[in-house]
Coordinates of C-alpha atoms in Angstrom, one line a residue:
G272 CA 77.4 85.9 95.6
G273 CA 79.7 87.2 98.4
T274 CA 83.0 88.9 98.6
A275 CA 86.2 86.8 98.4
A276 CA 89.8 87.7 99.3
F277 CA 92.9 85.8 98.1
V278 CA 96.1 85.9 100.3
D279 CA 98.7 84.8 97.8
A280 CA 101.6 83.8 100.0
E281 CA 103.2 81.9 97.2
H282 CA 103.0 84.8 94.8
A283 CA 101.8 82.4 92.2
L284 CA 98.3 83.6 91.3
D285 CA 97.8 83.6 87.5
P286 CA 95.0 86.0 86.7
V287 CA 94.5 84.8 83.2
Y288 CA 94.2 81.2 84.3
A289 CA 91.9 82.2 87.2
E290 CA 89.6 84.0 84.7
K291 CA 89.5 80.9 82.5
L292 CA 88.3 79.0 85.5
G293 CA 85.5 81.5 86.1
V294 CA 87.0 83.8 88.7
Q295 CA 85.9 87.4 88.3
M296 CA 89.3 89.0 89.0
E297 CA 87.9 92.5 89.2
D298 CA 85.8 91.4 92.2
L299 CA 88.6 89.4 94.0
L300 CA 90.6 91.1 96.7
V301 CA 94.2 90.0 96.2
S302 CA 97.1 90.4 98.6
Q303 CA 100.7 89.2 98.1
P304 CA 102.4 89.5 101.5
D305 CA 106.2 89.2 102.0
T306 CA 106.1 87.2 105.3
G307 CA 104.0 84.8 107.1
E308 CA 103.3 87.3 109.9
Q309 CA 102.1 89.8 107.3
A310 CA 99.9 87.3 105.6
L311 CA 98.2 86.3 108.9
E312 CA 97.7 89.9 109.9
I313 CA 96.1 90.7 106.6
T314 CA 93.9 87.6 107.0
D315 CA 92.9 88.8 110.5
M316 CA 92.1 92.3 109.3
L317 CA 90.0 91.0 106.5
V318 CA 88.1 88.7 108.8
R319 CA 87.5 91.5 111.4
S320 CA 86.4 94.0 108.8
G321 CA 83.2 92.0 108.1
A322 CA 83.6 93.1 104.5
V323 CA 84.5 89.6 103.1
D324 CA 82.7 86.3 103.2
V325 CA 85.6 84.1 102.2
V326 CA 89.4 84.4 102.7
I327 CA 91.6 82.0 100.8
V328 CA 95.3 81.6 102.0
D329 CA 97.5 80.0 99.4
S330 CA 99.2 78.3 101.0
V331 CA 99.9 77.6 104.7
A332 CA 103.2 75.9 103.7
A333 CA 104.3 79.2 102.1
L334 CA 103.7 81.2 105.3
T335 CA 107.4 81.7 106.1
P336 CA 108.3 83.6 109.3
K337 CA 110.1 86.9 108.9
A338 CA 113.0 85.7 111.0
E339 CA 113.6 82.8 108.5
I340 CA 113.4 85.2 105.5
E341 CA 115.8 87.6 107.1
G342 CA 118.2 85.0 108.5
E343 CA 121.2 83.4 106.8
M344 CA 121.1 80.2 104.8
G345 CA 121.7 77.3 107.2
D346 CA 120.4 79.2 110.3
S347 CA 118.3 77.0 112.5
H348 CA 114.7 78.1 112.8
V349 CA 113.2 75.1 114.6
G350 CA 109.6 75.4 115.3
L351 CA 109.2 79.0 114.1
Q352 CA 106.4 78.2 111.6
A353 CA 104.6 76.0 114.0
R354 CA 104.7 78.7 116.7
L355 CA 103.5 81.3 114.1
M356 CA 100.6 79.2 113.1
S357 CA 99.7 78.3 116.6
Q358 CA 99.6 81.9 117.7
A359 CA 97.7 83.1 114.6
L360 CA 95.0 80.4 114.9
R361 CA 94.4 81.2 118.5
K362 CA 93.9 84.8 117.5
L363 CA 91.9 84.1 114.4
T364 CA 89.5 81.5 115.8
G365 CA 87.4 84.0 117.8
N366 CA 87.4 86.6 115.1
I367 CA 86.3 84.1 112.5
K368 CA 83.4 82.9 114.7
R369 CA 82.2 86.5 115.4
S370 CA 82.4 87.5 111.7
N371 CA 81.0 84.2 110.3
C372 CA 83.8 84.4 107.6
L373 CA 85.1 81.2 105.9
V374 CA 88.9 81.0 106.0

């Protein structure tokens, strides 16, 4: 009976299908960020707000760093996503513990 948020990094949420599965779409907070940084900032803001009980991120693999999105095809972006996730998790961990939110 809590509040849930869905961070749709894949931009693939199908509201009709979700409702068929029992999701009450009118009660679900949905965000469709453009970059991995944006998705993780939104997640952190939701956690810190204390207004949500659960945050779903779909999916970690789709959290593409801004530099990769804005770069040219073939550019090397070795370790960017790993660095992004590492920094975000260090930041999120304490906030999650304080808010008792499930991510």
